[in-house]
Structures are given as structure tokens and as C-alpha cells.
Coordinates of C-alpha atoms (C1' of nucleotides) in Angstrom, one line a residue:
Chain A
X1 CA 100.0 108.2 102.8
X2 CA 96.7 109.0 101.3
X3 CA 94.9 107.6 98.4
X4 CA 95.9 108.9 95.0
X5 CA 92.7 107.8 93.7
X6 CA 91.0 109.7 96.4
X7 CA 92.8 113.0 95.8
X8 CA 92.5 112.6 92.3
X9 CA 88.2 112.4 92.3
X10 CA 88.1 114.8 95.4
X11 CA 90.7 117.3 94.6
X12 CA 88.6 120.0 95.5
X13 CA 87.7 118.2 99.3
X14 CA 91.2 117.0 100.0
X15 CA 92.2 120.5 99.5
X16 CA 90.0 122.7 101.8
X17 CA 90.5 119.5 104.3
X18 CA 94.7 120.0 104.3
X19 CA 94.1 123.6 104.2
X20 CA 93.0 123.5 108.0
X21 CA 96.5 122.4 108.2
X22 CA 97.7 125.1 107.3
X23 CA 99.6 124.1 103.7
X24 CA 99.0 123.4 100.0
X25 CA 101.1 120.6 99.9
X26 CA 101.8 120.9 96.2
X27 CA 98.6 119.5 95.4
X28 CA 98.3 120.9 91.5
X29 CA 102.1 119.3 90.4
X30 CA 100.6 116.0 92.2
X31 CA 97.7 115.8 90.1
X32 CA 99.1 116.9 86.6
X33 CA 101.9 114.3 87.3
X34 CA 99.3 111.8 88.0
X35 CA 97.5 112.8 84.6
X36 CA 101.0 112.3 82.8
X37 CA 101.3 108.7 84.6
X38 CA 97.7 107.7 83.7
X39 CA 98.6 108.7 80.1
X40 CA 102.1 107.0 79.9
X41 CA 100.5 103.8 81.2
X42 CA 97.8 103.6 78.7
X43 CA 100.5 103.7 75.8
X44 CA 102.9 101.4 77.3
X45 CA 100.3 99.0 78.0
X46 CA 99.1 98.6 74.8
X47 CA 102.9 98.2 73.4
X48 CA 103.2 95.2 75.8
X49 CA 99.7 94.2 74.9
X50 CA 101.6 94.0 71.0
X51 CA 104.5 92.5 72.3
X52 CA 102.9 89.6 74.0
X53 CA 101.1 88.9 70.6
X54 CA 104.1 89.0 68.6
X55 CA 106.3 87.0 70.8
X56 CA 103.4 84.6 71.0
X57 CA 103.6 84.2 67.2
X58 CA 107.1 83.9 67.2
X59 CA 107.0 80.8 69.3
X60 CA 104.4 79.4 67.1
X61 CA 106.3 80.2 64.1
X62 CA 110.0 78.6 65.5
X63 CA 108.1 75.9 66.6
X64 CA 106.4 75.2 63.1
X65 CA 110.3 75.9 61.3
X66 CA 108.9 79.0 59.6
X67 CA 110.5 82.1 59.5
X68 CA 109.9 84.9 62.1
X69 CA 112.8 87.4 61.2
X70 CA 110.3 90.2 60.2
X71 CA 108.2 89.4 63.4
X72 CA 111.6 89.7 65.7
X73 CA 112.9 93.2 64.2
X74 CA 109.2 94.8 64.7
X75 CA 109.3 93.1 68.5
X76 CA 112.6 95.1 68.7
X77 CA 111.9 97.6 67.6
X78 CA 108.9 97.8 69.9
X79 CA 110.7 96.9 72.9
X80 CA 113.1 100.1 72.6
X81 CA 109.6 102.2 72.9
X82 CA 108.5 100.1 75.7
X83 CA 111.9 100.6 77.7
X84 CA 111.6 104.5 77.2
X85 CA 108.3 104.7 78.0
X86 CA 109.2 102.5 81.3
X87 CA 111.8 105.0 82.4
X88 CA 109.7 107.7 82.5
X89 CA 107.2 105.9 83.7
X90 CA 109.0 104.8 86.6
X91 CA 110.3 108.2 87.1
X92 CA 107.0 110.2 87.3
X93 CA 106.0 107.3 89.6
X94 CA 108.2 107.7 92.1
X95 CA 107.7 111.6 92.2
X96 CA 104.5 110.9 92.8
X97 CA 105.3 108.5 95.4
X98 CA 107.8 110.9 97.1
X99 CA 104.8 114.0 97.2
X100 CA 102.4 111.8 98.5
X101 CA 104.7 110.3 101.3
X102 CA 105.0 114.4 102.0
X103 CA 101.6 115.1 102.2
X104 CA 99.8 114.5 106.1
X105 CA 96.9 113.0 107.1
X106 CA 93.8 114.6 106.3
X107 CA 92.3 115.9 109.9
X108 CA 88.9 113.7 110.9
X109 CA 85.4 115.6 110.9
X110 CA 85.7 116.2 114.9
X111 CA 89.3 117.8 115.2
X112 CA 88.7 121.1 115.9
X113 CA 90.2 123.7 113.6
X114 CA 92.6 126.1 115.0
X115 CA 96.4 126.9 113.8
X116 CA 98.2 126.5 117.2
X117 CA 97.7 124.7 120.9
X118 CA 95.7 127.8 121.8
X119 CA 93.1 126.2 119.6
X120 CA 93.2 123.2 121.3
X121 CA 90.4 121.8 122.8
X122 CA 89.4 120.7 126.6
X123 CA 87.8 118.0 127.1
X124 CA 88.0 117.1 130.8
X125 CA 89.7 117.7 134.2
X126 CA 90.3 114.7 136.3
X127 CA 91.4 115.1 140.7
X128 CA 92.5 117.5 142.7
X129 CA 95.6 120.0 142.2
X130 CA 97.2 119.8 145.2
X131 CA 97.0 123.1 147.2
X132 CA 100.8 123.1 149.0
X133 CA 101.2 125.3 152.4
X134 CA 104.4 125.6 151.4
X135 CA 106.5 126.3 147.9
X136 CA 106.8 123.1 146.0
X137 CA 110.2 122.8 145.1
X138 CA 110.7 121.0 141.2
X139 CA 111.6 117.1 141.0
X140 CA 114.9 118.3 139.9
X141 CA 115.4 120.1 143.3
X142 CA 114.1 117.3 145.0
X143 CA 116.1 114.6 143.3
X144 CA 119.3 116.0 143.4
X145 CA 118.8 117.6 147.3
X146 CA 117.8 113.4 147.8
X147 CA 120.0 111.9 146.2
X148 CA 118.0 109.8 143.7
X149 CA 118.6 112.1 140.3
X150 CA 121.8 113.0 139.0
X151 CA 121.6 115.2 135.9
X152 CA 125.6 116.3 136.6
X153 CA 127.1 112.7 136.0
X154 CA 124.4 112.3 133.3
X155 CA 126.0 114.7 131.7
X156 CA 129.7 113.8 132.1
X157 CA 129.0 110.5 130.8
X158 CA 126.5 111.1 127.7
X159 CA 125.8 115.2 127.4
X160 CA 122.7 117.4 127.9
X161 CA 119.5 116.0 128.2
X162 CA 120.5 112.9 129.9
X163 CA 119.7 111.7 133.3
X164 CA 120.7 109.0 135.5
X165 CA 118.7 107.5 138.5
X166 CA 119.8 105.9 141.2
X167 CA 118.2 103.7 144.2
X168 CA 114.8 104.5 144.8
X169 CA 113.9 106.6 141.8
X170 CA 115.7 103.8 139.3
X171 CA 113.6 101.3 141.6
X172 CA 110.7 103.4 140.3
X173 CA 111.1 103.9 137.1
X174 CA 111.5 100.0 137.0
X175 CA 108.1 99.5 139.1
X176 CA 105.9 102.6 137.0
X177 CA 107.0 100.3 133.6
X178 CA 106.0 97.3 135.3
X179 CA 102.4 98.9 136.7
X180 CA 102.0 100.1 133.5
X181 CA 102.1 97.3 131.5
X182 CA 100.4 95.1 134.1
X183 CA 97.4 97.0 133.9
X184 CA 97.6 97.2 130.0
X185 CA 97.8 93.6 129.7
X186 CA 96.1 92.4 132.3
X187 CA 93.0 94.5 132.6
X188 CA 93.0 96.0 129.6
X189 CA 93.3 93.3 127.0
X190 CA 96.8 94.6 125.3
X191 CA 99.5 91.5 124.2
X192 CA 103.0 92.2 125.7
X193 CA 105.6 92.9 122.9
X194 CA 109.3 93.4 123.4
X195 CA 110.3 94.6 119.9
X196 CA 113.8 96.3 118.5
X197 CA 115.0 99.4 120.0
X198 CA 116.4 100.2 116.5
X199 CA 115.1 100.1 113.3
X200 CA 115.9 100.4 109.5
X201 CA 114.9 103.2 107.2
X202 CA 111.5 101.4 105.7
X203 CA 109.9 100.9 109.1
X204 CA 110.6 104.8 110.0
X205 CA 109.1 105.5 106.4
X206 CA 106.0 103.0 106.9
X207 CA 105.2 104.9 110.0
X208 CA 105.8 108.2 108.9
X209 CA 108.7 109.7 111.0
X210 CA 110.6 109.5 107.6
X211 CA 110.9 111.1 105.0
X212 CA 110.6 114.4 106.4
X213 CA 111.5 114.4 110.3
X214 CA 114.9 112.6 109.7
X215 CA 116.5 115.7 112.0
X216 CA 114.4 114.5 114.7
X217 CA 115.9 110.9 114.9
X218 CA 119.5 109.5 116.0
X219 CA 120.9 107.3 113.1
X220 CA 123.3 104.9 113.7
X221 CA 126.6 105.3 111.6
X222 CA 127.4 102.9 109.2
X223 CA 124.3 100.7 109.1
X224 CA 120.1 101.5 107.9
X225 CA 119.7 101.2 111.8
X226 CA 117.6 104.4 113.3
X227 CA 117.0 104.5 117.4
X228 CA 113.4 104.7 117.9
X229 CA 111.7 107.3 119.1
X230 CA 108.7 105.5 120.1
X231 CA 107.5 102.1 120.2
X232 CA 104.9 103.1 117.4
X233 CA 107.7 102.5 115.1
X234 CA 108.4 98.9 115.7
X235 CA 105.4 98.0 116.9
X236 CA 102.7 99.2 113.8
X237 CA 105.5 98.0 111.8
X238 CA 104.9 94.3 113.3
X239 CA 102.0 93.5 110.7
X240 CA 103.6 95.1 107.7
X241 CA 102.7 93.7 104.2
X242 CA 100.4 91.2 105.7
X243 CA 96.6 90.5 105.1
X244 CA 94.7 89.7 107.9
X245 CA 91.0 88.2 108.4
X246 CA 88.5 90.1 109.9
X247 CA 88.1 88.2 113.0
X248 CA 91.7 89.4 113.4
X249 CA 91.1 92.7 114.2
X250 CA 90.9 94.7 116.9
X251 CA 94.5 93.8 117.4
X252 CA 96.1 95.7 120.6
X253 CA 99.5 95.5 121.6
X254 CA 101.6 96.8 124.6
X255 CA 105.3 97.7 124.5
X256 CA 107.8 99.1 127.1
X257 CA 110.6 100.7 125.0
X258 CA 113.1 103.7 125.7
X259 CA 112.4 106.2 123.0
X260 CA 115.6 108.0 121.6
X261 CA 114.7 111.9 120.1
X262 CA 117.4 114.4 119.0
X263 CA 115.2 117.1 120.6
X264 CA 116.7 119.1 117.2
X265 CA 114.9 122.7 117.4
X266 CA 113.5 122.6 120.6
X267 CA 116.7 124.4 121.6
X268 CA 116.2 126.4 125.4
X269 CA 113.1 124.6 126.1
X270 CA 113.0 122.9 129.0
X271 CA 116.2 122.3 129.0
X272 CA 116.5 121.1 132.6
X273 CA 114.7 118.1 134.4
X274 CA 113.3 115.1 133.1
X275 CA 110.9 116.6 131.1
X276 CA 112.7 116.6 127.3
X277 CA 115.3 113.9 127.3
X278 CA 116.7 112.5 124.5
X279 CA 116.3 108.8 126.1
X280 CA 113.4 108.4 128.2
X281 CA 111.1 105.0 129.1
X282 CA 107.8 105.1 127.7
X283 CA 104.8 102.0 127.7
X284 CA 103.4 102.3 124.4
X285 CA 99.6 101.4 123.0
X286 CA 99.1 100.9 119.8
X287 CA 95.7 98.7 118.1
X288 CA 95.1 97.9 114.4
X289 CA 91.1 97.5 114.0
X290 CA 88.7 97.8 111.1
X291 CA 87.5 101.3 109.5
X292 CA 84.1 101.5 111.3
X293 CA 85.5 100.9 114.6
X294 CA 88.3 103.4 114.6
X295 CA 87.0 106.1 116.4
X296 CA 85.9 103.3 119.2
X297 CA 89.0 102.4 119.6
X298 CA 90.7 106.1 119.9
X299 CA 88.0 106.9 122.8
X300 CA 89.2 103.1 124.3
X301 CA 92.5 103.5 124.1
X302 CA 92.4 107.0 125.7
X303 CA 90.5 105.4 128.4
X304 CA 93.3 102.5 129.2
X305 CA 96.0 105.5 129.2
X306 CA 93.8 107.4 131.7
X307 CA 93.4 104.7 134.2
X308 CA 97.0 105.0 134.8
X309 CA 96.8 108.2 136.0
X310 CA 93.9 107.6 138.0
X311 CA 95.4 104.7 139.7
X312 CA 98.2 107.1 140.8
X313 CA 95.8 109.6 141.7
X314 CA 97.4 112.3 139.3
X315 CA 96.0 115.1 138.2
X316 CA 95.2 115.9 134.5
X317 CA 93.1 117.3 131.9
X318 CA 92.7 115.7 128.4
X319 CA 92.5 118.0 125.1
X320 CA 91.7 117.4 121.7
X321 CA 94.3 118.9 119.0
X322 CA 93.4 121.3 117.1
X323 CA 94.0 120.7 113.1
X324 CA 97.1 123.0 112.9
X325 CA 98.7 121.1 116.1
X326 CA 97.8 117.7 114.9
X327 CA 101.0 115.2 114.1
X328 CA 101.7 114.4 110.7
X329 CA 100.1 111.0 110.4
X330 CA 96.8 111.4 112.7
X331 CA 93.5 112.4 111.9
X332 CA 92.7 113.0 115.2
X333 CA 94.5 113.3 118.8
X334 CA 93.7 113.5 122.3
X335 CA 96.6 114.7 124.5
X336 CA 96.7 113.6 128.4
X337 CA 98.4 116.4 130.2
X338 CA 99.5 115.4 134.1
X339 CA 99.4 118.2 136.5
X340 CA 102.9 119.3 137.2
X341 CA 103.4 122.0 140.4
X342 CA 106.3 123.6 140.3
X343 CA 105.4 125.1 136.5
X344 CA 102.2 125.5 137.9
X345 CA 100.7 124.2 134.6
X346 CA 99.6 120.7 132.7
X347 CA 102.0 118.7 130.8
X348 CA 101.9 116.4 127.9
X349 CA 102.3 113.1 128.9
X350 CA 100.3 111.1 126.6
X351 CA 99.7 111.7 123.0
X352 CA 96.6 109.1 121.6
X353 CA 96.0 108.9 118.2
X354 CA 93.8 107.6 115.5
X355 CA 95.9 107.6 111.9
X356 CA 92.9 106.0 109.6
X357 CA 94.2 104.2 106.9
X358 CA 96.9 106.9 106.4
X359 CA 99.7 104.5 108.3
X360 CA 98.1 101.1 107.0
X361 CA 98.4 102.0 103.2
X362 CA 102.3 103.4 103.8
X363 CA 103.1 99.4 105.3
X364 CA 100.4 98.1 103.5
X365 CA 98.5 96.1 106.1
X366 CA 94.9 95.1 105.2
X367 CA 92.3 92.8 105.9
X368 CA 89.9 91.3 103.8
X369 CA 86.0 91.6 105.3
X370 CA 84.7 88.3 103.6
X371 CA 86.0 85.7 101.6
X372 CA 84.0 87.4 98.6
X373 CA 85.5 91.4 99.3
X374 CA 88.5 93.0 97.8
X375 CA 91.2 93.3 100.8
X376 CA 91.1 96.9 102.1
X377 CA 93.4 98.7 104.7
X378 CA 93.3 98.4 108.4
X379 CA 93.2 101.4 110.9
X380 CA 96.3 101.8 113.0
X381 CA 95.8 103.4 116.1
X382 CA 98.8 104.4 118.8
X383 CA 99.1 106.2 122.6
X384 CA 101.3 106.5 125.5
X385 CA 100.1 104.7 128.2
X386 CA 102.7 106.4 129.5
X387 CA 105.3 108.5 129.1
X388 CA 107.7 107.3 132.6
X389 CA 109.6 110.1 132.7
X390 CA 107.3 112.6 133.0
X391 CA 105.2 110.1 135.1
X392 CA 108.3 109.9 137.8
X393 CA 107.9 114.4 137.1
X394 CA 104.4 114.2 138.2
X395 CA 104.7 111.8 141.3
X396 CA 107.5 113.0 142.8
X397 CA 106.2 116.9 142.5
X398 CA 103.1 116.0 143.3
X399 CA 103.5 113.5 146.4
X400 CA 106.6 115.6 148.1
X401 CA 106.2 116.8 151.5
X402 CA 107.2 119.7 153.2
X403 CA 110.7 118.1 154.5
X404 CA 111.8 117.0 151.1
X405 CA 110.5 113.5 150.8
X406 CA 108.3 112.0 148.7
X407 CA 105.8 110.0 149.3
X408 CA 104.5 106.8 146.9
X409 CA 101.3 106.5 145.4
X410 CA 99.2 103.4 146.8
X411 CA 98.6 101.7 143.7
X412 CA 103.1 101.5 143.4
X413 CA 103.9 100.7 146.2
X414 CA 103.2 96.8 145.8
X415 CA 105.6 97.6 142.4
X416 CA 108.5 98.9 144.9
X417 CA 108.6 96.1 147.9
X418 CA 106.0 98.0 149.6
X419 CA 108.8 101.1 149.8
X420 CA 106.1 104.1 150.7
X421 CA 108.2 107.8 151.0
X422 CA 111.8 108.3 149.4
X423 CA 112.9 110.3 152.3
Chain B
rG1 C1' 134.5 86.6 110.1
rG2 C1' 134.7 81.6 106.8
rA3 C1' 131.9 77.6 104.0
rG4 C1' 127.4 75.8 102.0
rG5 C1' 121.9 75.9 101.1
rG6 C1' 117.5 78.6 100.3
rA7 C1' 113.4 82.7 99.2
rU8 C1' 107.3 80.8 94.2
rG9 C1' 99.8 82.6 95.7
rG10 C1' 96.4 82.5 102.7
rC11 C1' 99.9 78.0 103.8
rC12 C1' 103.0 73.8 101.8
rG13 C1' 105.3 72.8 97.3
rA14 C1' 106.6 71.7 91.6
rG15 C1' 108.5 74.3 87.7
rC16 C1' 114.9 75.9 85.5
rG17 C1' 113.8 80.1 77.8
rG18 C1' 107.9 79.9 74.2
rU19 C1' 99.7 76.3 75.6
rU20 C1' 102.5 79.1 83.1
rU21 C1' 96.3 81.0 81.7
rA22 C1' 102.2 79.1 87.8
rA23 C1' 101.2 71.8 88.4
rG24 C1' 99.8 69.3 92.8
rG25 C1' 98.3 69.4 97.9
rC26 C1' 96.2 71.9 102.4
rG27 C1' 92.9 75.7 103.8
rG28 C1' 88.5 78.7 102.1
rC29 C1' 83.9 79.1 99.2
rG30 C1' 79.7 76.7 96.3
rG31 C1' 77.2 72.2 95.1
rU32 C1' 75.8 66.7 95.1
rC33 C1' 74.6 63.1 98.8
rU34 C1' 72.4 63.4 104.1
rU35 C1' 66.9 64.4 108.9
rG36 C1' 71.4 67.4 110.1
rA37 C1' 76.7 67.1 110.2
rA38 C1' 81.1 64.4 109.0
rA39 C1' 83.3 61.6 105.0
rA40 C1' 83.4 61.1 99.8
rC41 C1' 82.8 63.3 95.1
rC42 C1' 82.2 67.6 91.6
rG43 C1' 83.1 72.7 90.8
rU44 C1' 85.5 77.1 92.4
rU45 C1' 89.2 80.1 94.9
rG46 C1' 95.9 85.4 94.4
rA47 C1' 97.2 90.7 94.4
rG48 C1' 98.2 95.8 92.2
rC49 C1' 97.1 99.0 88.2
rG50 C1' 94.5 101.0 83.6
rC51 C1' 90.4 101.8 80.7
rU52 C1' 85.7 101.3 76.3
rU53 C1' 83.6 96.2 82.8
rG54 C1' 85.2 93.0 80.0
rC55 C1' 89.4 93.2 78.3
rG56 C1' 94.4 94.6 78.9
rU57 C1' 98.8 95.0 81.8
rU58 C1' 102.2 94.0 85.8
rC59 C1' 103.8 90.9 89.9
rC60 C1' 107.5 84.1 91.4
rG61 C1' 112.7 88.1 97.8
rC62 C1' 114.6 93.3 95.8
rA63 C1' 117.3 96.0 91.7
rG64 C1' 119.6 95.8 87.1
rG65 C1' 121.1 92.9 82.6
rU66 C1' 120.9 89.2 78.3
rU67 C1' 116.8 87.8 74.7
rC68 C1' 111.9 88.7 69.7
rG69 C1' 110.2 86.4 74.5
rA70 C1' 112.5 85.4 81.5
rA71 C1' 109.7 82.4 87.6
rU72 C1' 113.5 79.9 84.5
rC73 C1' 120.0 82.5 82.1
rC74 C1' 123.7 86.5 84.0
rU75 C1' 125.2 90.5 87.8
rG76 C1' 124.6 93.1 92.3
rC77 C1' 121.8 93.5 96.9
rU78 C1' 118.5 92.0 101.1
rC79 C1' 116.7 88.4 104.3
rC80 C1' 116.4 83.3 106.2
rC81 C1' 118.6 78.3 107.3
rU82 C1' 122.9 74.7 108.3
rC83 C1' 128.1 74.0 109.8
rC84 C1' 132.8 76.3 111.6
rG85 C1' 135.1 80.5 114.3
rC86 C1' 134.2 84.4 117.9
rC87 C1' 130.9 85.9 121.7
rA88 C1' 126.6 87.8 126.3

RNA sequence: GGAGGGAUGGCCGAGCGGUUUAAGGCGGCGGUCUUGAAAACCGUUGAGCGCUUGCGUUCCGCAGGUUCGAAUCCUGCUCCCUCCGCCA
């Protein structure tokens, strides 16, 4: 959510800066309604501020055995005016509210502008693509002809876009969360947290996957419970409502979590493979820190979701988003994409980004600099660190062998009982 | 699922229709004292919003209601705790 105060004295910047987005977002009704509030709050204030005086007197009076029945029918009578004014007052409030909580982030200074991933920028290739003498077959091919995936049953039992693992490739899927997380926590600074794998309608809305992407999510019938479809969700939602010192922050959590997505409109895309699921495992980064060191901790936490790769010795290249590809609540994002042979191409497998204050104000998390300064909001930053699925993608296309078998990277294999090929 | 208890500022906790401007304590900050510190003592210390920056207004779990006036009374809801039942 942005600042109404700062769209309101900036109109004309907040425009031209959402306009890289691509939308208007309505900003003209959102400022005349904020006019009418400013207004209705000004004469409803000073009613109450009338009020107060004559109920003040009336207690006076009662107490004194004087007389007070004039006094009473004006407060009345007042207190109708108040009660209208309040009603509308509350209602052009929470139109207000519900524009604002439709209106994304504003993009940061250095996301480049562009309307689509074309736009997107490069920022760095990392290892070798491996040159095959022979036609890499897909991890699908390879799981199913081994035995280890099972996309058929996956389906009998739940649907499309399911998968189920068995033996070595559910022993690795167990042993990439755990790598993951070691390395995050151990060597990286993160605190472990094992938070809910559902959660009610204000956490989705403090985050920002609600109001507007409900079609994206799985609710549960019958309940406020939503299946996450990250571990942001929980996980920025941990501090909610608090105020926190200054020597608080950075705060930097880890969490392992599946992540539930209905996949709704991405219809025919990769509709095979682990690659889209609507359940898949992902270790999840996410840090709250103070304004100035934001953009720090973006570059850090990209970093700690790099290593990952590089410990596996996967391939990838990192790109900046562009503003029209940028996510709702960021300001800025760098996307990790692992090298991935048989569609000869990069794929997203990490998505880090830095959300300013944007997230912070919606759960209204802040921090107070001093004992003498006015609390102010925190920066809330998130990233995969990784995605498993698409990790188990990666290292099974890009560690197979001519015969079929794949063979595990290094750093895992301590993760697996020292298991090194699925053959 | 049944019965009972509770939710008040950074924390603990009193208040149950009108000097609540929310007592008191802890913690924080400033000062006195001290070579310095501690202790002691004195003072001070919530958040949001509006505008004429000093005033006003709102906030005692959330939402309604009663009343001239609600932290306080009434209704509904949420969450937490205790006991019973069921249960991994």
C-alpha cells in the first residue's frame, strides 16, 4: 500500500512513476475522495470538539443539581450530525482504503523500464552449459524411464499438475530442502522458521496476494483459511502490527514450505513436468531491515540464493525486471534463472525482491530509530532460495548421462547417504 | 464438541457511566549526587489522524447498540487460557 499522504503532495511523481507500469490506477477518483475525507473530517471534528464541551458541562451541572435539559437536546441534536457525518466518513474511508490496496508498488529508480520480459535486464551469467554428445532427454523422460517420477498416479490421485516422487528423487527432494536451509542458516545468518501452510484472509491482504489475485490461490471451503502460495505470506506476516527497535533489524528468516498456486490462466503452459505445479517445495528468504539498508539487503539476499546454485554447480543467469514485469508489491526484482537443457533455455527459479515500505505499511510493522523519533515502517524484503522443484528440473537434466542415469552433485550427496548416480 | 475464565500503553497491571488528561509498577530517557558507575531521589516517557504547530480529534481485542456522555452497560464476533470429551 502506498502512502496517501505521499500520493496526495506528489500526485504528479506517483503518476509518471505507475505509469512505467503500464496503468492509471484511478489515481484522479483517489485524490478527489481523499479531498472529500479531509473535508468531512474537519467538520465532524469540530462537532465532537462541541460535544465534548457540552457533555463536560452537563456533568458539572448534574453534579451541582442544576438543570442541563437545554444543554442535553442541543448534545442530541448534535450527535445525530455527528452519526451522519461518521457514516460517510467511514464510507469514503474505506473506498479509499480499497483503491489504495489496488494500486502496486511504485518501481525503484534502478528497475529498468520496459513493458514485458523482453525488457528485462541481464545482469550476469554464472558456469558452464553443458555441451551433451548426445540429445538430452527432459527430467520427465528421465524420471518416468527410471522409475523415480510418476506424473500418471499423480494424477489419478489429485489431477493435472501433480507429481509424486518416489525413492531416490523423494530422497532428493528431502536432501535439496535440507542443503538449502543448512546453508541459509548456517552460513548465511537466516533463523529457521516452520510457520502455517495455511493462512486467513488478512495475512494474504497484508502481503498483497489479496485483494486482487484471489483466482490465483486455493481457499479452503468453509473456513478464512487460504493454502499458501509462498512462504512470504506466513513468514512477513510473523511481525505484523508490531514495533520493533532499531537494533532489531536486519531481521532474516528462512522457511521450507510447500507453496499451493491454482496455476489459473497459465492454461497450456508447461503443462507437463515439474516445472508449474500447483504444490511444489520451495526454501523461502525473506528479511525486514531499515529504509537506508534496503537495497543492501536485496543485493545480499540475491547473493545467499546464488550460492545454492553455485554449490550445485548449476548454471544460470540473473536479470533484473523490467517495470512492466515487476510483481505487484516490489519495487525492484532480480530473477535467478537455472539453465534447463532439454528447452534449451533459462528458467525462473528464484524471484528476489525488495518491496520498500509498500508491504510494511499494509501489516503495519515499524520501528522506531531512537527513543526521541516517530516510529516509521520497516522494509520487507523476500527470495527463493530455492524453488525445489525446479531445482530437482535442473539437476537431473543437467547431471544425466548418456545411459539414462543421473548423476548427484558433490555438494548433495553428503544430503543423500553419500548416494552419487540414480541409475 | 461441553463448561468456565480472560483480552487495557514497549511490558506487567488497576479502573466497571461524568477532573481518565487511563492509577501504580517495570523498562526507557533527562537530571541531582558521584572521580566514574551502581544505588537512591526528582522529573519525564503511547499511537493514528486533521489543521490556523499549538490546539483539536480518535484509539482500552474487533464490530454494532444504549446514553447528553462509554475502557466501564447491552448484543454479536475473533483470539487466548483452564477443565472435561475426542484425537496424531
Amino acid at each position: 500500500m502506498l502512502d496517501i499522504k505521499l500520493i496526495r503532495e506528489n500526485a504528479a511523481m506517483i503518476r509518471a512513476r505507475l505509469s512505467k507500469r503500464g496503468g492509471d490506477y484511478g489515481l484522479d477518483a483517489l485524490l478527489s475522495l481523499d479531498a472529500q475525507r479531509l473535508r468531512l473530517i474537519q467538520k465532524t471534528e469540530q462537532l465532537k470538539q462541541s460535544r465534548n464541551e457540552l457533555s463536560a458541562n452537563i456533568g458539572e451541572k448534574k453534579k451541582s443539581g442544576e438543570n442541563s435539559d437545554i444543554e442535553q437536546a442541543k448534545s442530541r441534536e448534535i450527535g445525530g450530525e455527528i452519526k451522519a457525518l461518521d457514516e460517510s466518513l467511514k464510507k469514503t474511508g474505506e473506498e479509499i482504503e480499497s483503491m489504495l490496496l489496488s494500486i502496486p508498488n511504485i518501481p525503484h529508480e534502478s528497475t529498468p523500464d520496459g513493458e514485458d520480459e523482453a525488457a528485462n535486464r541481464e545482469v550476469l551469467k554464472w558456469g558452464e552449459i553443458p555441451k551433451f554428445s548426445f540429445a538430452p532427454k527432459s527430467h520427465v523422460e528421465l524420471g518416468e524411464s527410471l522409475g523415480i517420477l510418476d506424473f500418471g498416479r499423480a494424477a489419478k490421485i489429485a489431477g493435472a499438475r501433480f507429481s509424486l516422487a518416489k525413492g531416490p528423487a523423494a530422497e532428493m527432494e528431502r536432501a535439496l530442502i535440507n542443503f538449502m536451509l543448512e546453508i541459509q542458516t548456517k552460513e548465511h545468518g537466516y533463523t529457521e522458521v516452520a510457520p502455517p501452510f495455511m493462512v486467513n484472509t488478512s495475512a494474504m491482504t497484508g502481503s498483497g496476494q489479496l485483494p486482487k489475485f484471489a483466482d490465483d490461490l486455493f481457499k479452503i471451503e468453509n473456513s478464512d483459511y487460504w493454502l499458501i502460495p509462498t512462504a512470504e505470506v506466513p513468514v512477513t506476516n510473523i511481525l505484523s502490527g508490531e514495533l520493533l527497535d532499531l537494533s532489531d533489524l536486519p531481521i532474516s528468516y528462512a522457511a521450507y514450505t510447500p507453496c499451493f498456486r491454482a496455476e489459473a490462466g497459465s492454461y497450456g503452459k508447461d503443462t507437463i513436468g515439474l516445472i508449474r505445479q500447483h504444490q511444489f517445495s520451495k526454501v523461502e528468504l525473506v528479511k525486514f531491515t531499515a529504509p537506508e539498508d534496503g537495497e543492501r539487503q536485496l543485493e545480499r539476499i540475491l547473493k545467499d540464493a546464488e550460492e545454492i546454485l553455485r554449490r550445485l554447480n548449476l548454471p544460470y543467469r540473473v536479470v533484473t525486471l523490467c517495470s512492466g514485469d515487476l510483481g505487484f508489491s516490489a519495487a525492484k526484482t532480480y530473477d535467478i534463472e537455472v539453465w534447463v537443457p532439454s528447452q534449451n533455455k533459462y528458467r525462473e527459479i528464484s524471484s528476489c525482491s525488495w518491496f520498500t515500505d509498500y508491504q510494511a505499511r499494509r501489516i503495519n510493522l515499524r520501528f522506531r530509530r531512537d527513543k526521541k523519533s516517530r516510529p516509521q515502517f520497516v522494509h520487507t524484503l523476500n527470495g527463493s532460495g530455492l524453488a525445489v522443484g525446479r531445482t530437482m528440473v535442473a539437476v537431473m537434466e543437467n547431471y544425466q548421462l548418456e545411459n539414462g542415469s543421473i548423476e548427484i552433485p558433490k555438494a548433495l550427496r553428503p544430503y543423500m547417504g553419500g548416494l552419487d548416480a540414480i541409475v
